[in-house]
Coordinates of C-alpha atoms and ligand atoms in Angstrom, one line a residue:
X1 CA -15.5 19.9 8.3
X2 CA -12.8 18.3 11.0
X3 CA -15.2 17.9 14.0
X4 CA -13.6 17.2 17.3
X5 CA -14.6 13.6 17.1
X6 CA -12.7 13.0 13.9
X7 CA -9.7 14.5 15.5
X8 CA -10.4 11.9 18.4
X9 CA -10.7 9.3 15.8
X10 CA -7.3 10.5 14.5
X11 CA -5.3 10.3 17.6
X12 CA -6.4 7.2 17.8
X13 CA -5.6 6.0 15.0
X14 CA -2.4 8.0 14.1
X15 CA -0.5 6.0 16.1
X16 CA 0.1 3.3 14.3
X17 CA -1.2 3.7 10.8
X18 CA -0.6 6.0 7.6
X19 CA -4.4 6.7 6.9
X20 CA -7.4 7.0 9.1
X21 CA -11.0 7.4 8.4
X22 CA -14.1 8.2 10.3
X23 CA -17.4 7.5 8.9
X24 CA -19.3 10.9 8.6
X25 CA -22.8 9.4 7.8
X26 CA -23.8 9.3 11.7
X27 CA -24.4 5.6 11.8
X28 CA -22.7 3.1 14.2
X29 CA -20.9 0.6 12.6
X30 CA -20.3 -2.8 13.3
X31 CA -16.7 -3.2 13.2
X32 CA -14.2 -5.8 13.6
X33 CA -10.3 -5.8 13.8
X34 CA -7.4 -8.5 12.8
X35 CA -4.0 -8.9 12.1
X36 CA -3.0 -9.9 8.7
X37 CA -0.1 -9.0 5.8
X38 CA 1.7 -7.8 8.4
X39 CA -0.3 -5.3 9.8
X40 CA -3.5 -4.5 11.5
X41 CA -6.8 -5.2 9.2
X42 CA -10.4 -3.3 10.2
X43 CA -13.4 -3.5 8.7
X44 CA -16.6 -1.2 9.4
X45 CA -19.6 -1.8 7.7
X46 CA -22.5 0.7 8.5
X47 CA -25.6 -0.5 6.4
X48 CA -26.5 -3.3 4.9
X49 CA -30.1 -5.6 4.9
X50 CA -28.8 -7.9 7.1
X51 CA -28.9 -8.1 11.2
X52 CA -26.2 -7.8 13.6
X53 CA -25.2 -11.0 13.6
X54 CA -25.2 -12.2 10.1
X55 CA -23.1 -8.8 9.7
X56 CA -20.4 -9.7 12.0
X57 CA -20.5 -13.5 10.2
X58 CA -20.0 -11.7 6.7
X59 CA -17.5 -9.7 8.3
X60 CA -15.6 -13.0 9.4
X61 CA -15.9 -13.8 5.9
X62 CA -14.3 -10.9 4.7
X63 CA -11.5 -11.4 7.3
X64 CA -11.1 -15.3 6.1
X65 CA -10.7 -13.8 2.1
X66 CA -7.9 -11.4 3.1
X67 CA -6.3 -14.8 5.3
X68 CA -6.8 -16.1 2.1
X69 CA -5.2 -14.0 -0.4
X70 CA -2.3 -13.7 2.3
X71 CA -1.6 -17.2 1.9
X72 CA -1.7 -17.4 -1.9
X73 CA 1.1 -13.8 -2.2
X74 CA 3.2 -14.1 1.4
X75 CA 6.9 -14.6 0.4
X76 CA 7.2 -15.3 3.9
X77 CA 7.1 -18.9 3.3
X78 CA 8.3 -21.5 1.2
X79 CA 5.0 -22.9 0.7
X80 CA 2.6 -20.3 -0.7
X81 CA 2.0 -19.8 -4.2
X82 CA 4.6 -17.0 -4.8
X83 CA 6.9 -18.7 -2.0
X84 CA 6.8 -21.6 -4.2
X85 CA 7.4 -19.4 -6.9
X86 CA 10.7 -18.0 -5.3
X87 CA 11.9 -21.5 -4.3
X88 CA 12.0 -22.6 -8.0
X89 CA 14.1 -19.9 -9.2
X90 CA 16.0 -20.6 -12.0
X91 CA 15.3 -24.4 -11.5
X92 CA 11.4 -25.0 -11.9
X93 CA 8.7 -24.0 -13.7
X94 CA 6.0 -23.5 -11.0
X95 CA 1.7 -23.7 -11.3
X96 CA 0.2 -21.6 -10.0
X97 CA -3.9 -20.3 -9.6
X98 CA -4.9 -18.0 -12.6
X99 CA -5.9 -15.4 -9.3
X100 CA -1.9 -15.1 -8.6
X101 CA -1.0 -14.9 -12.6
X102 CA -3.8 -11.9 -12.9
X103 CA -1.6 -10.3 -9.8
X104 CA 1.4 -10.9 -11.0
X105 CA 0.4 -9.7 -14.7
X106 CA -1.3 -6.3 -13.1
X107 CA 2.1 -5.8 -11.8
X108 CA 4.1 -6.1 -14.8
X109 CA 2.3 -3.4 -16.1
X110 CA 2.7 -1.3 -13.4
X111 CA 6.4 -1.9 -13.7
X112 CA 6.1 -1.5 -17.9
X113 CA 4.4 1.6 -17.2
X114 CA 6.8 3.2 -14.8
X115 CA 10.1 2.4 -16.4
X116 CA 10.4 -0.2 -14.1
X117 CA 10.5 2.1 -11.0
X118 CA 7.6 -0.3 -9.8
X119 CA 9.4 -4.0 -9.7
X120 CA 7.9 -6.6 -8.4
X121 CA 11.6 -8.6 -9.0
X122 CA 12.8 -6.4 -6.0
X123 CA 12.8 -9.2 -3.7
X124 CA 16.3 -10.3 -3.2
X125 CA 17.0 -6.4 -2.4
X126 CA 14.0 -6.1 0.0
X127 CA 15.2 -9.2 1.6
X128 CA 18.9 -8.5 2.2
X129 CA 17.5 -5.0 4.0
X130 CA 16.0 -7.0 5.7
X131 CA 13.6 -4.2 7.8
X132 CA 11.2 -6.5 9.5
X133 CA 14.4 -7.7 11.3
X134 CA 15.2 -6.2 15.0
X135 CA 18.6 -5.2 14.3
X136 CA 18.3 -4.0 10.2
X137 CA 22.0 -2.9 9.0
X138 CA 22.9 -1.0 5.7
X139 CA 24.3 -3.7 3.5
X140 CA 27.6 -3.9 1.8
X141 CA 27.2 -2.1 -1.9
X142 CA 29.0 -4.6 -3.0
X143 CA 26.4 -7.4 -2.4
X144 CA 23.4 -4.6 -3.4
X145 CA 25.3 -4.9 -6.8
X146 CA 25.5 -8.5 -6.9
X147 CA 21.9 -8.5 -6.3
X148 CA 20.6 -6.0 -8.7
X149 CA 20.9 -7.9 -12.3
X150 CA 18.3 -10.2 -10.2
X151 CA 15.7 -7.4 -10.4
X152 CA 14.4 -7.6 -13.9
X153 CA 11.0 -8.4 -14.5
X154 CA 11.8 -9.2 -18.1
X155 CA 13.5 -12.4 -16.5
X156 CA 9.9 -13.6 -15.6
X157 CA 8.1 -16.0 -17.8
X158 CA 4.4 -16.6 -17.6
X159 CA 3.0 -19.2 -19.6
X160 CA -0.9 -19.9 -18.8
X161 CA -0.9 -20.3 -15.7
X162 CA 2.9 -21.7 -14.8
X163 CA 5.2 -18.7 -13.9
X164 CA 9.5 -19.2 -14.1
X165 CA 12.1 -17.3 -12.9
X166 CA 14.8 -17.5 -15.2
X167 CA 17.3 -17.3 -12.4
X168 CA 18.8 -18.2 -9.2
X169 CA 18.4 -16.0 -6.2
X170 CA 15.2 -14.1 -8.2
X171 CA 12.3 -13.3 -5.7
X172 CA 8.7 -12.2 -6.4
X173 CA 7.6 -9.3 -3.6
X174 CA 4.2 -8.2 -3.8
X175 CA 4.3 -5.9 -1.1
X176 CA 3.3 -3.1 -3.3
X177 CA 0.2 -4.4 -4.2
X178 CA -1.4 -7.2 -2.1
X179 CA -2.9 -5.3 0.3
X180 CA -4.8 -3.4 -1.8
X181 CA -6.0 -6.4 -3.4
X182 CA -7.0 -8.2 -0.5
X183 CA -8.7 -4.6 0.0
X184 CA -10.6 -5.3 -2.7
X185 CA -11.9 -8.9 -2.6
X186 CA -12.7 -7.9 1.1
X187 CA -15.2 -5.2 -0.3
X188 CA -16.4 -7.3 -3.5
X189 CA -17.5 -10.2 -0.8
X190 CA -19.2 -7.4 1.3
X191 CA -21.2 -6.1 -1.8
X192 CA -21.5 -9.9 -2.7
X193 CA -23.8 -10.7 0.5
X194 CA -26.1 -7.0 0.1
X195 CA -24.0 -4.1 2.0
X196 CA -24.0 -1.2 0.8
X197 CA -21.7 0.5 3.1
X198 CA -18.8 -0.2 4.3
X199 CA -14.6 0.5 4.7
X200 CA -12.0 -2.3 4.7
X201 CA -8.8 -0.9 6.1
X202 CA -5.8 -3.3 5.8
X203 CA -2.5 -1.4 7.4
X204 CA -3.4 1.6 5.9
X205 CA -4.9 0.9 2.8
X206 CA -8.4 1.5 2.7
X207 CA -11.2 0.5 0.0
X208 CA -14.9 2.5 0.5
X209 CA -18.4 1.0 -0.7
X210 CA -20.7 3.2 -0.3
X211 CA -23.9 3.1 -2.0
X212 CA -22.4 3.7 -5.6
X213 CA -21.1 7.3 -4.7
X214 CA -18.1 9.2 -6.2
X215 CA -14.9 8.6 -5.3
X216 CA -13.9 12.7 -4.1
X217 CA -17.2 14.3 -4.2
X218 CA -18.7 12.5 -1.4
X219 CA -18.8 12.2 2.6
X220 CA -18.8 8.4 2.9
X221 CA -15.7 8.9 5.4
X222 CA -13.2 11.6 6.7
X223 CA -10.1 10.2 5.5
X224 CA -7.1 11.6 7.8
X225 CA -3.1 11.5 6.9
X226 CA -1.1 10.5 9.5
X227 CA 1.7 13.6 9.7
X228 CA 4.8 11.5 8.6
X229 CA 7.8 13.0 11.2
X230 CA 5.2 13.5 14.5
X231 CA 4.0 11.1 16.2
X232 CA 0.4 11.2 17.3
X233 CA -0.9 14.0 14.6
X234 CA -1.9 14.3 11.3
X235 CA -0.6 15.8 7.9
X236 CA -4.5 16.7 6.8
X237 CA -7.9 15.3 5.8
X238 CA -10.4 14.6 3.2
X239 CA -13.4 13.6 2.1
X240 CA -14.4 10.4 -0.2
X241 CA -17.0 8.5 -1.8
X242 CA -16.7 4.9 -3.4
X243 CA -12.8 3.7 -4.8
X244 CA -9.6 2.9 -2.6
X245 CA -7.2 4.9 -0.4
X246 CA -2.9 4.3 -0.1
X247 CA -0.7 5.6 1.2
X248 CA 3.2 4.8 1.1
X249 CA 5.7 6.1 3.9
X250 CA 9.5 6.5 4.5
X251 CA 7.8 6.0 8.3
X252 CA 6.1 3.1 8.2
X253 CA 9.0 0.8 8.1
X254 CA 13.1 2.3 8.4
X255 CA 15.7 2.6 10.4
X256 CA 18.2 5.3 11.1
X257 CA 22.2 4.9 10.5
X258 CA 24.3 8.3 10.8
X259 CA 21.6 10.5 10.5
X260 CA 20.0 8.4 6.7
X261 CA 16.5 7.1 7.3
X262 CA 17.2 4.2 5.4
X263 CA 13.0 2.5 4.8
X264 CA 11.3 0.1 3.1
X265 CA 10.5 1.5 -0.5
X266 CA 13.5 1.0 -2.9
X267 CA 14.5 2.4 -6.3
X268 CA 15.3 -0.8 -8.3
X269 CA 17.8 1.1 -10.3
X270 CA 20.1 1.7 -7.2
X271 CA 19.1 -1.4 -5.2
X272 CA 18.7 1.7 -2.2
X273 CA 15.6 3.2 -0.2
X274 CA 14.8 6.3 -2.4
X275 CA 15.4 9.6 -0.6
X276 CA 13.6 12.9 -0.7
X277 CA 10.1 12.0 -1.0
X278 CA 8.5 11.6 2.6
X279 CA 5.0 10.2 1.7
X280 CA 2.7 9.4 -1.2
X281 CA -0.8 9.0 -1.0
X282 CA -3.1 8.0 -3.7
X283 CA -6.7 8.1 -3.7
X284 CA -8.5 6.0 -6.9
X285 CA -10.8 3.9 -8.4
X286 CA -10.0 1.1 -6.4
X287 CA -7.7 0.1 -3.2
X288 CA -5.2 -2.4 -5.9
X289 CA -4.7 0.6 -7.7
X290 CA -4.2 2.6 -5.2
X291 CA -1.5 0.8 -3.6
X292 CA 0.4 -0.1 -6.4
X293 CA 0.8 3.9 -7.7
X294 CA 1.7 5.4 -3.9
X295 CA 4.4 3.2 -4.3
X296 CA 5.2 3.7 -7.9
X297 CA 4.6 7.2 -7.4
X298 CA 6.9 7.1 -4.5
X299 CA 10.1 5.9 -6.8
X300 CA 9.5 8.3 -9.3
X301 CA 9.9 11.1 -7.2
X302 CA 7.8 14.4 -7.3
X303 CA 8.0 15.6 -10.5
X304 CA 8.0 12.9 -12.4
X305 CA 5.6 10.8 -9.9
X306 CA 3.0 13.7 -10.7
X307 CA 3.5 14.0 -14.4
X308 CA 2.2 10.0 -14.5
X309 CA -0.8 10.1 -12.3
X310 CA -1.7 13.4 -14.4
X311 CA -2.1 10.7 -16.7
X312 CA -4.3 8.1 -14.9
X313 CA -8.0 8.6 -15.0
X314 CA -9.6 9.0 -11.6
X315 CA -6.4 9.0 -9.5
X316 CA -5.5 11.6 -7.6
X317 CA -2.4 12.6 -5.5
X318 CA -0.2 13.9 -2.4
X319 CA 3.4 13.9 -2.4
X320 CA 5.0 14.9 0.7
X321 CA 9.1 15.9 -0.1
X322 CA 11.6 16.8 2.5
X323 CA 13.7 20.0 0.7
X324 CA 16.8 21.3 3.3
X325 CA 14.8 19.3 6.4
X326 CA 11.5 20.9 5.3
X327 CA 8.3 19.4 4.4
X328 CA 6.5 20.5 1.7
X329 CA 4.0 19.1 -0.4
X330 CA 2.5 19.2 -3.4
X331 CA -1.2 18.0 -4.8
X332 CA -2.4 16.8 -8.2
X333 CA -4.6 19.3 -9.8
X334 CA -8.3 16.8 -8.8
X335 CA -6.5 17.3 -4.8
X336 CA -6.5 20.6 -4.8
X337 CA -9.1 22.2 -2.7
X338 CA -10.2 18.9 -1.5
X339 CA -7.4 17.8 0.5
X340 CA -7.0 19.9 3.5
X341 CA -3.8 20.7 5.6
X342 CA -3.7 20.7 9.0
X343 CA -2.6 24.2 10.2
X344 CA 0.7 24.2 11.7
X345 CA 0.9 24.4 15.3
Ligands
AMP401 P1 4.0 0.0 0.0 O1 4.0 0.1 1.5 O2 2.7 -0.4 -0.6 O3 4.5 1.2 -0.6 O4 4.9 -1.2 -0.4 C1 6.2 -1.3 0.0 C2 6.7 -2.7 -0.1 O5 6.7 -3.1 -1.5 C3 8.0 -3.0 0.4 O6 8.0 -3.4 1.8 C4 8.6 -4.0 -0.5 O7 8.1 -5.3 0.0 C5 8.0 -3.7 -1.8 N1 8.7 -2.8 -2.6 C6 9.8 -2.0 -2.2 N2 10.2 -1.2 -3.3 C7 9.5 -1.6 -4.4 C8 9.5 -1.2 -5.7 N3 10.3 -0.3 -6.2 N4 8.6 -1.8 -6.6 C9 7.7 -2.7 -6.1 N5 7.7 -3.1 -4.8 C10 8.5 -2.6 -3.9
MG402 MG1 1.8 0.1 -2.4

């Protein structure tokens, strides 16, 4: 099943990302790469009615939406919709496009869902950790404190398509979710101008179109974990079909401080990185769905992270967990059998 050029694929690709995938179909893709949320953007497309060339321009297209939906959900700046957003906390009332509410509304019920494990409120928090910094620090506890009674997405009102937050210092992220969004509208504007098959891989989350095929029981692509503690290999592989690929990493962006990886996924209980769980990857219906539940999935923790996507339809599931500097990991029943370990060395 894992032919050597897959495992050159991998290397590749294991070096900076969380998931890979290789197209097993034998075509040759026309592919282009970017940079955008942050991260490195890819898209493939391997068949479609059009030629080379007004390929590639669709591609460009599909590259322009993601720009797009970047600018509308960055809280990077001031100026985008949820920067805006931020700005007016606890002062303004802000408009905003009906695409953002429909974001911001799928969130909430992620975080309703979850016991508000998955907060989109966790801004001020990921913003004093500050880990896209060159010199991140462990704050003080006493200003994670201060902060927390700021993460509540009850404080968030939404009425039509104006969105408030009720107070000071309160800062939309939707880091948890956008990319696989942007996933999304990528593929939907592919399928929109007649291809048929095609992966959009934005830092690691990945959406498949592929000629209306199932989401495990297919061979659209090789789908390849990166292995989260060594550099250069990977955890294991599968096969999918149609639907969206995430995965969520204590790797992808941490520091170390006396021996605590301290990364980028936080518990909004504690206001601090959740510890014990390694890697979650999710494998569903579509890449926004994806994303959002490696994360939320992430925060639960094993057990509990399991027992809810046991109760999503068509979502599947790998939790990595680190138990007495092991790793060990554990698949949802759908996984089993389909997800493959690399042997160990
Ligand atoms: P992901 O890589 O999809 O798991 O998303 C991680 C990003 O989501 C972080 O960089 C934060 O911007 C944001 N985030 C961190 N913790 C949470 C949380 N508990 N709920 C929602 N978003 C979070
Ligand atoms: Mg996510």
């Amino acid at each position: 099943m894992i032919n050597n050029r897959h495992i050159q694929c991998a290397f590749v690709a294991t070096l900076a990302l969380s998931l890979w995938s290789c197209n097993s179909g034998g075509d040759d893709p026309i592919v282009r790469e970017g940079v955008a949320m942050n991260t490195y953007v890819t898209i493939s497309v391997y068949g479609s009615s059009l030629s080379a060339g007004e390929t590639g321009g669709v591609i460009d297209k599909a590259l322009e939406e993601i720009d797009r939906i970047e600018v509308m959900a960055t809280d990077y700046s001031d100026t985008s919709e949820v920067g805006r957003i931020n700005v007016g906390a606890g002062v303004d009332s802000i408009s905003v496009s009906h695409e953002l509410v429909g974001l911001l509304r799928a969130s909430l019920e992620y975080g309703a869902a979850s016991s508000h494990a998955f907060a989109v409120t966790v801004g001020p928090i990921v913003k004093e950790w500050d880990f896209l910094s060159e010199h991140p620090g462990v704050p003080e506890r006493s200003r994670i404190d201060s902060l927390l009674p700021l993460v509540n997405d009850a404080l968030i009102s939404i009425v039509d398509s104006t969105v408030f937050l009720q107070r000071k210092g309160m800062a939309l992220d939707l880091g948890a979710i956008a990319k696989g969004y942007a996933v999304d509208r990528a593929i939907d504007l592919l399928k929109g101008y007649g291809v048929t098959k095609a992966i959009v891989d934005i830092g690691g989350n990945l959406g498949v179109v592929w000629e209306g095929t199932s989401m495990l029981d297919s061979t659209a692509a090789s789908i390849f974990i990166r292995h989260p503690r060594r550099e250069g290999e990977f955890f294991g592989s599968f096969l999918v079909g149609e639907g969206g690929v995430s995965t969520s990493g204590d790797y992808q962006r941490y520091f170390m401080n006396d021996g605590i990886r301290y990364h980028h996924i936080i518990d909004p209980l504690t206001g601090y990185p959740v510890q014990g769980i390694v890697s979650v990857t999710v494998v569903a219906s579509d890449a926004m769905t994806a994303d959002a539940l490696s994360t939320l999935v992430f925060v639960l923790g094993k057990d509990r992270g399991m027992e809810f996507i046991r109760n999503v339809p068509r979502a599947e599931c790998l939790i990595v967990y680190e138990e007495g500097g092991v790793l060990a990991h554990v698949l949802s029943p759908g996984f089993k059998g389909k997800f493959i370990p690399t042997p160990a060395p």
